[in-house]
Amino acid sequence: MTTYFIIVFFIFGTVFGSFFNVVGLRVPKGILFRSDRSYCPTCNEQLRAFELIPIVSYIFQKGKCRHCKSHISFIYPFIELSTGLLFAYAFIHFGFTLELITAILFISMLMILFVTDISYMLIPNKILLFFSPFLLVMRIISPLEPWYDMLIGASVGFVVLSAIILVSKGGMGGGDMKLFVVLGIVLGWKATLFTLFLAALLGTVIGGVIMLIQKADRKQPIPFGPYIITAALLSYFYGEQIISMYLSLF
Ligand SMILES: [Zn+2]
């Protein structure tokens, strides 16, 4: 029975992931509700029903548009697969608990932000404003330990990120700051600081490797959002264990 639900959560995740791609690409352009059908961004050909099947359609079309043969961004199947795996993992981790709802909401928000940040280097207010009331209510129903950790977390997120923005002058923006306030509510203050530390570490290591590979575009800005999002998910599921493991070293 558990296996059945894991598969259900995975499939739902891939379908939602496909929707998050659309939301992430359209919300910053303000055209979310212009057309309810998906289309190829290169030739504007409307996609047929079978081309909308997550992951599978990408594999069968070998990553190309059926109509104009232009390459379909790898980000689409990546988000579909990641959302599927994360939904399934959230169910394995939490089972049918209230925290599962928080996890699904949190993953959904972060997957959409992954798309907007990688496509437009943007963390849109609309997405944060949509999810934060739900996450806030979930943190009241399914609180952290102690319950007011969400308030400390939000404050720490606000203060630390504001300080970084002031000092770095352009390294991070207001979108990152608002995201960290929401992360603070969900994660509490320790895991929020850990997210920042881990994001900086991932950004330095992976960003460094990317810079080495594409030596020519050294000036091209690299979106930092994907590192924050990866770090936030690791902190959400494993933060407590990693922090206590680290503290036990002293
Ligand atoms: Zn096309």
GROMACS .gro file of N, CA, C and O and ligand atoms in nm, residues 40 42-43 65 67-68 70, ligand 1:
model
   29
   40CYS      N    1   0.490   2.577  -2.802
   40CYS     CA    2   0.636   2.578  -2.817
   40CYS      C    3   0.682   2.724  -2.813
   40CYS      O    4   0.631   2.809  -2.887
   42THR      N    5   0.942   2.857  -2.932
   42THR     CA    6   1.012   2.899  -3.053
   42THR      C    7   0.916   2.924  -3.169
   42THR      O    8   0.916   3.031  -3.230
   43CYS      N    9   0.831   2.825  -3.200
   43CYS     CA   10   0.744   2.839  -3.317
   43CYS      C   11   0.598   2.865  -3.281
   43CYS      O   12   0.513   2.878  -3.370
   65CYS      N   13   1.121   2.001  -3.042
   65CYS     CA   14   0.983   2.031  -3.077
   65CYS      C   15   0.946   1.949  -3.200
   65CYS      O   16   1.021   1.943  -3.297
   67HIS      N   17   0.729   2.007  -3.418
   67HIS     CA   18   0.694   2.091  -3.531
   67HIS      C   19   0.817   2.157  -3.594
   67HIS      O   20   0.844   2.141  -3.713
   68CYS      N   21   0.896   2.231  -3.513
   68CYS     CA   22   1.006   2.310  -3.569
   68CYS      C   23   1.144   2.252  -3.536
   68CYS      O   24   1.246   2.307  -3.576
   70SER      N   25   1.323   2.260  -3.288
   70SER     CA   26   1.414   2.334  -3.200
   70SER      C   27   1.424   2.260  -3.067
   70SER      O   28   1.332   2.189  -3.025
  251ZN      ZN   29   0.846   2.449  -3.209
   0.00000   0.00000   0.00000
